[in-house]
XYZ file of C-alpha atoms in Angstrom:
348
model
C -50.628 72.606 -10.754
C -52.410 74.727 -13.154
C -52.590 72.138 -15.798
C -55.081 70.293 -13.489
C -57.976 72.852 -14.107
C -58.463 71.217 -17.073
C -59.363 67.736 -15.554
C -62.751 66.684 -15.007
C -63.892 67.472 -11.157
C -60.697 70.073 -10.598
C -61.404 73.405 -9.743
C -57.932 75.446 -9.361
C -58.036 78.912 -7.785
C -54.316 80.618 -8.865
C -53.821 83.525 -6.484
C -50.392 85.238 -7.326
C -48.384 87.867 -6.326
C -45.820 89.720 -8.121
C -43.468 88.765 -9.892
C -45.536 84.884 -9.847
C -48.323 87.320 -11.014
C -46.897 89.368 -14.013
C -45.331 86.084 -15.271
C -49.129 84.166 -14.853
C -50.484 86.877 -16.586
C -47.828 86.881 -19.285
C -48.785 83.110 -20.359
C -52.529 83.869 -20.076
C -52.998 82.232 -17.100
C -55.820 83.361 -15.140
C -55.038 84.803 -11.366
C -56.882 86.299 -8.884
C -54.200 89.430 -8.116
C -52.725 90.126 -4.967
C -51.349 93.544 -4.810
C -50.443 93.740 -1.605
C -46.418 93.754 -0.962
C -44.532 90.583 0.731
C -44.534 91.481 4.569
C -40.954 92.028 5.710
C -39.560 92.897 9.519
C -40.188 96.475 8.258
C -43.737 96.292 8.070
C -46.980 94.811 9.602
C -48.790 91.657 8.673
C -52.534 92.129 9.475
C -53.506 93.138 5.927
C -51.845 90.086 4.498
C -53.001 87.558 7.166
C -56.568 89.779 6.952
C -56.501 88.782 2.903
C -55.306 85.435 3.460
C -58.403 85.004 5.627
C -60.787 86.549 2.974
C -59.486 84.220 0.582
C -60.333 81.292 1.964
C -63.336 82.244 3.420
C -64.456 83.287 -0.658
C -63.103 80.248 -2.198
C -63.281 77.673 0.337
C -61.092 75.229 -1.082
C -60.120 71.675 -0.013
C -56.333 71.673 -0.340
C -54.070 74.364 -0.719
C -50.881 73.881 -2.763
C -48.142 77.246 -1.722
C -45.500 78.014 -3.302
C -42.478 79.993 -2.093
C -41.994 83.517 -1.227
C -38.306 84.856 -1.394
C -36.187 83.941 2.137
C -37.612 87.022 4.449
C -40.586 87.944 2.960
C -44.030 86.773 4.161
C -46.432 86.884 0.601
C -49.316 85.439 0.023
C -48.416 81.859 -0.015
C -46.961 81.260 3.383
C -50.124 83.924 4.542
C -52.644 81.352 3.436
C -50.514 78.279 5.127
C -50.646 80.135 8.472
C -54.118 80.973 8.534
C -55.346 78.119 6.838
C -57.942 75.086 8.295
C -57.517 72.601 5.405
C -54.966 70.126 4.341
C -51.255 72.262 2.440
C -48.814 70.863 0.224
C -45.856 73.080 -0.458
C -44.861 73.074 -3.666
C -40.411 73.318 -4.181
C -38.812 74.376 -6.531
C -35.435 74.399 -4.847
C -34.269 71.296 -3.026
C -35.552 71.349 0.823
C -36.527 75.197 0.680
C -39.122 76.268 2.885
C -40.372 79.922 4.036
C -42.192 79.422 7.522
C -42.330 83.525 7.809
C -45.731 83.463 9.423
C -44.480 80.406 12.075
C -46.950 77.430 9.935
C -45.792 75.461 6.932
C -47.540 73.062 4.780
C -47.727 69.745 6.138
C -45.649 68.063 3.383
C -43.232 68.685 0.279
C -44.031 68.120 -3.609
C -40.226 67.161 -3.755
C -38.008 67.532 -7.050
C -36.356 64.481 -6.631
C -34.508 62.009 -3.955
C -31.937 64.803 -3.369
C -34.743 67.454 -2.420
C -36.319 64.582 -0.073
C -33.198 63.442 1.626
C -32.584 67.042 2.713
C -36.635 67.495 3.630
C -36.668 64.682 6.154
C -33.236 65.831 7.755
C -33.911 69.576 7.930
C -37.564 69.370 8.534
C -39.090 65.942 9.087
C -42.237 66.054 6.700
C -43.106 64.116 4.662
C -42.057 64.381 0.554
C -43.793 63.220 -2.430
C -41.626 62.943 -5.022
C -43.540 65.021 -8.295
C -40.236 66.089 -10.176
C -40.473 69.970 -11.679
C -43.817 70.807 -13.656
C -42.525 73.645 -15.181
C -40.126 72.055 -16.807
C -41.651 69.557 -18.674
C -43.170 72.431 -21.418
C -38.956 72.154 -22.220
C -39.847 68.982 -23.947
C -41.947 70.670 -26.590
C -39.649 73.246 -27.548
C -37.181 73.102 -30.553
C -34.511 74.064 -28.443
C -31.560 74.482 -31.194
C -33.924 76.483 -33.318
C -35.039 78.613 -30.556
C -31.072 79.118 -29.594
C -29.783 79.649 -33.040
C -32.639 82.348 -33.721
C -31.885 84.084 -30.168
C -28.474 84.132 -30.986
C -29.209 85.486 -34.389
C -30.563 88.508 -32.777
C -27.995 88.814 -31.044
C -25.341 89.143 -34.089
C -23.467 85.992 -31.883
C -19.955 85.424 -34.094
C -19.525 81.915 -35.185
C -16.319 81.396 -32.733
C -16.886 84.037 -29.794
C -17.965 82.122 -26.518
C -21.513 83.722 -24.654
C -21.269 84.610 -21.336
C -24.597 85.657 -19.304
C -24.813 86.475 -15.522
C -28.135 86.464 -14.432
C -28.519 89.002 -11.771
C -30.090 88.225 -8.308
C -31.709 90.960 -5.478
C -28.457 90.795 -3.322
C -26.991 93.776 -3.579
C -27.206 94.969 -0.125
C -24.373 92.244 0.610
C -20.840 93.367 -0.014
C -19.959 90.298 -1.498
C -22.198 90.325 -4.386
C -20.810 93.107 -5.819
C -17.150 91.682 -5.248
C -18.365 88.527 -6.997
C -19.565 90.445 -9.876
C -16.651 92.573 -10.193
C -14.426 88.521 -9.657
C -16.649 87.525 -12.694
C -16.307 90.340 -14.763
C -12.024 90.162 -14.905
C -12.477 86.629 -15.325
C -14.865 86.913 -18.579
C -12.534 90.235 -19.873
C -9.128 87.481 -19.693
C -10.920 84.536 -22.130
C -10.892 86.844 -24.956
C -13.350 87.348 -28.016
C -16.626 86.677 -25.843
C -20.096 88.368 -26.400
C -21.498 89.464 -22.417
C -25.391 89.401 -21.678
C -26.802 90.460 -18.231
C -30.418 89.199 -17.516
C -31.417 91.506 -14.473
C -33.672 89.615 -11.439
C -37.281 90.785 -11.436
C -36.921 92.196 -8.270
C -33.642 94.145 -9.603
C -35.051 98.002 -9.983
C -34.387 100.619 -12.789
C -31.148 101.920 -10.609
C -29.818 98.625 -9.614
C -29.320 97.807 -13.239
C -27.736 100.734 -14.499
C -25.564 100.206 -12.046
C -24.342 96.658 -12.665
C -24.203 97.998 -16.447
C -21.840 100.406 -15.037
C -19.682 97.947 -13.947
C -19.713 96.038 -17.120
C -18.711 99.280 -18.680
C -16.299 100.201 -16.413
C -13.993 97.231 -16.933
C -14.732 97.719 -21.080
C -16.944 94.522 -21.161
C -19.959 95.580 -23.941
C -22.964 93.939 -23.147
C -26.684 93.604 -24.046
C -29.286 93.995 -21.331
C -32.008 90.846 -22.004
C -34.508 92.882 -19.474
C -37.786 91.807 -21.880
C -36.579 88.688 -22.583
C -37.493 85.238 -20.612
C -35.148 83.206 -18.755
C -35.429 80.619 -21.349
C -34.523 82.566 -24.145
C -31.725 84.269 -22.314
C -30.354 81.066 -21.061
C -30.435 79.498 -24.532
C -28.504 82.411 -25.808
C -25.416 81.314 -23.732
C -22.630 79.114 -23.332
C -21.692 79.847 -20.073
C -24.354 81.049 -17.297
C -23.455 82.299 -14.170
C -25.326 83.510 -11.222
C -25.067 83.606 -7.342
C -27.139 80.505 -6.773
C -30.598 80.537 -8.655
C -33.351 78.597 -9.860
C -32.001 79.798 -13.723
C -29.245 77.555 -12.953
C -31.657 74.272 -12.622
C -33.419 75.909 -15.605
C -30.367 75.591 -17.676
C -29.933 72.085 -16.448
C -33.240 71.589 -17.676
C -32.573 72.206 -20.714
C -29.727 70.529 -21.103
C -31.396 67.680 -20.310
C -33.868 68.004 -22.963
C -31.843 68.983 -25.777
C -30.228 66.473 -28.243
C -26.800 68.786 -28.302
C -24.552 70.239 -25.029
C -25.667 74.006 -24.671
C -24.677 75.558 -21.275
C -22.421 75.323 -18.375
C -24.195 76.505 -15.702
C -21.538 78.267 -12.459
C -22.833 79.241 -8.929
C -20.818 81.747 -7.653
C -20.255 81.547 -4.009
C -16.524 82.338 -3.410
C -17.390 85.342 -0.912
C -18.767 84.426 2.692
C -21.611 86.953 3.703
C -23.156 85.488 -0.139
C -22.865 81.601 0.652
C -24.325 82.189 4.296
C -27.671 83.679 2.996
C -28.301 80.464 0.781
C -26.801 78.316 4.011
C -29.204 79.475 6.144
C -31.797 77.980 3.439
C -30.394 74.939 2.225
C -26.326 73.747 3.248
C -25.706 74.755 -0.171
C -23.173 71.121 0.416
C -25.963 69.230 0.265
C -27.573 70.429 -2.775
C -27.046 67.896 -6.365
C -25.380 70.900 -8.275
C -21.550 69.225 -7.556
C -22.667 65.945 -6.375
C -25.053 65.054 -9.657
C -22.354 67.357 -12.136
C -24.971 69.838 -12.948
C -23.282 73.098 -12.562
C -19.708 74.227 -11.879
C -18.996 75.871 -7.915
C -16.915 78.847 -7.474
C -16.561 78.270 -3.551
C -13.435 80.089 -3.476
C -12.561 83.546 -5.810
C -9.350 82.834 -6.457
C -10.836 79.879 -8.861
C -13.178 81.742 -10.399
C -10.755 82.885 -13.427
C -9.825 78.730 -13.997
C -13.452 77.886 -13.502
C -14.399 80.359 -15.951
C -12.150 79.616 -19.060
C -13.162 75.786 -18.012
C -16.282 76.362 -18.377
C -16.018 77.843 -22.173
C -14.565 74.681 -23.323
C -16.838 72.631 -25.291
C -15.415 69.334 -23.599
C -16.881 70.783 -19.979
C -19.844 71.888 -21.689
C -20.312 68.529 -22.660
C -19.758 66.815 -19.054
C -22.451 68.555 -17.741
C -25.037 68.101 -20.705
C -24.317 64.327 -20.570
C -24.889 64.459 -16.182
C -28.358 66.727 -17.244
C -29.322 63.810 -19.263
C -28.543 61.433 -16.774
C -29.290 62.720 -13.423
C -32.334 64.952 -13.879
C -35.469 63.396 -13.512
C -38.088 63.540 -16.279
C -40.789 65.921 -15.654
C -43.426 64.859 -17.979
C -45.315 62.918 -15.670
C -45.024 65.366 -12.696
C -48.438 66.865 -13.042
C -49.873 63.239 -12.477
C -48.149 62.922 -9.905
C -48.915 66.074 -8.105
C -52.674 64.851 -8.669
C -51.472 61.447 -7.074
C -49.728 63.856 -4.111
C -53.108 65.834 -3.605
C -56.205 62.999 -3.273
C -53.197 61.545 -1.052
C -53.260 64.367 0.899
C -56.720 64.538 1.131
C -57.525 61.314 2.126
């Protein structure tokens, strides 16, 4: 979306909020800052709806393309959808997501891929363009075997030990997310020589992260905390990624795709109930192309985590799912063009 500011007659207005913003900011982009925090059940909406409204009335644009707050918050984005009097495409990056918080969505979906729109008209009968996933296609430029052999570098990564990373999510107010942590961490301890990396979620505080450290600690798993580092570099550093269910998993399939060697088995974790029925309540996490397309191993019940695991640190598997990235995932070169195509659409 951003990379059509530079097109003759385009005038793109990014308004962000963190963590969108700190990340915008990080790549240079320019934002107009919303400091306000998401709206939750906790607290009142009028000063983001109020905003939302003083945005529009400023800028006065002609489209608005959202993207997605996390499930339960009302931010920015779905603000300016509910308040809005002009045409809104809703931009996914998760198949068939969509955050209503405010009671209005967009009127149709910049899809991933088939998958995403199968699941769109079932769940919420809109209409999907199919664009693929902009912000992957800057994946196509990078030397991704340099880049992983000079991460790994800094990471004194032996020549034989096997990388495992979990990239941490916000979920720790659910029992099962520390269960499935502690699952993962005696599954990693019984493959052996392995180097451990934790990337902590954005929206994981100061205390939250000692205390998954703790854990790692705890069971005598070392570990290096990749808090500064992006989830591109930290995803290139390992063999084996594991999270709860996250976008760094599609990431990793990503770049699989686009590199000329396997690099990563990506796992979701969901072998503990109260975890799987957040992301249910999203998207049937059944119908999502992880299992179906062979992008990513499921742990849908604990007691194969250990088995899934030590599968996953085989080079064979790693190569199964490199080979289904290549395959399966659509390219994303062209996706800007076609969210162009998607928006004069839109706009009659």
């Amino acid at each position: 979306m951003i990379g059509l500011a530079a097109r003759p007659g385009w005038q793109v207005v990014v308004v962000a909020q963190a963590p969108a913003l700190r990340i915008l900011q990080g790549l240079g982009h320019q934002c107009m800052p919303v400091l306000l925090p998401p709206v939750t059940a906790e607290s009142d909406a009028g000063a983001m709806l109020a905003l939302a409204r003083d945005i529009l009335a400023t800028e006065r644009p002609d489209i608005i393309v959202a993207g997605l707050s996390s499930p339960g918050d009302g931010g920015i984005d779905e603000a300016l959808l509910a308040v809005r009097t002009v045409p809104a495409l809703l931009m996914q990056d998760f198949w068939g997501e969509q955050n209503s918080y405010f009671g209005r969505g967009a009127d149709a979906f910049l899809a991933l891929d088939e998958f995403a729109q199968a699941i769109n008209n079932a769940k919420h009968g809109k209409p999907s363009f199919i664009v693929g996933s902009p912000r992957h296609a800057q994946l196509a430029d990078l030397d991704l075997a340099g880049e992983r052999g000079r991460v790994r570098r800094q990471l004194q990564t032996g020549d034989r030990q096997v990388v495992f990373g979990w990239f941490g999510q916000s979920l720790h107010h659910l029992p099962g997310y520390r269960k499935s942590l502690a699952d993962w961490i005696e599954a990693v301890a019984a493959t052996g020589d392995c180097q451990v990396l934790y990337k902590p979620h954005p929206r994981e505080n100061e205390a939250v992260r000692r205390e998954t450290s703790a854990l790692f600690t705890a069971a005598g798993l070392p570990h290096q905390v990749l808090s500064g580092w992006s989830i591109e570099q930290a995803l290139l550093a390992c063999d084996v990624a594991t999270s709860i269910l996250s976008n760094c998993l599609y990431d990793a399939a990503y770049l699989n795709h686009f590199s000329a060697t396997p690099l990563i088995a990506p796992i979701a974790w969901l072998g503990e109930r109260d975890v799987r029925t957040v992301f249910d309540a999203v998207v049937p996490i059944d119908d999502l192309p992880y299992a179906s397309a062979d992008l990513a191993l499921i742990v849908d019940d604990r007691a194969d985590g250990p088995d899934i695991v030590a599968s996953a640190a085989q080079a064979a598997t790693r190569h199964r799912l490199w080979q289904a990235a290549r395959v399966n995932l659509a390219d994303p070169r062209q996706a800007t063009d076609r969210v162009e195509a998607a928006i004069l659409a839109t706009m009659g």
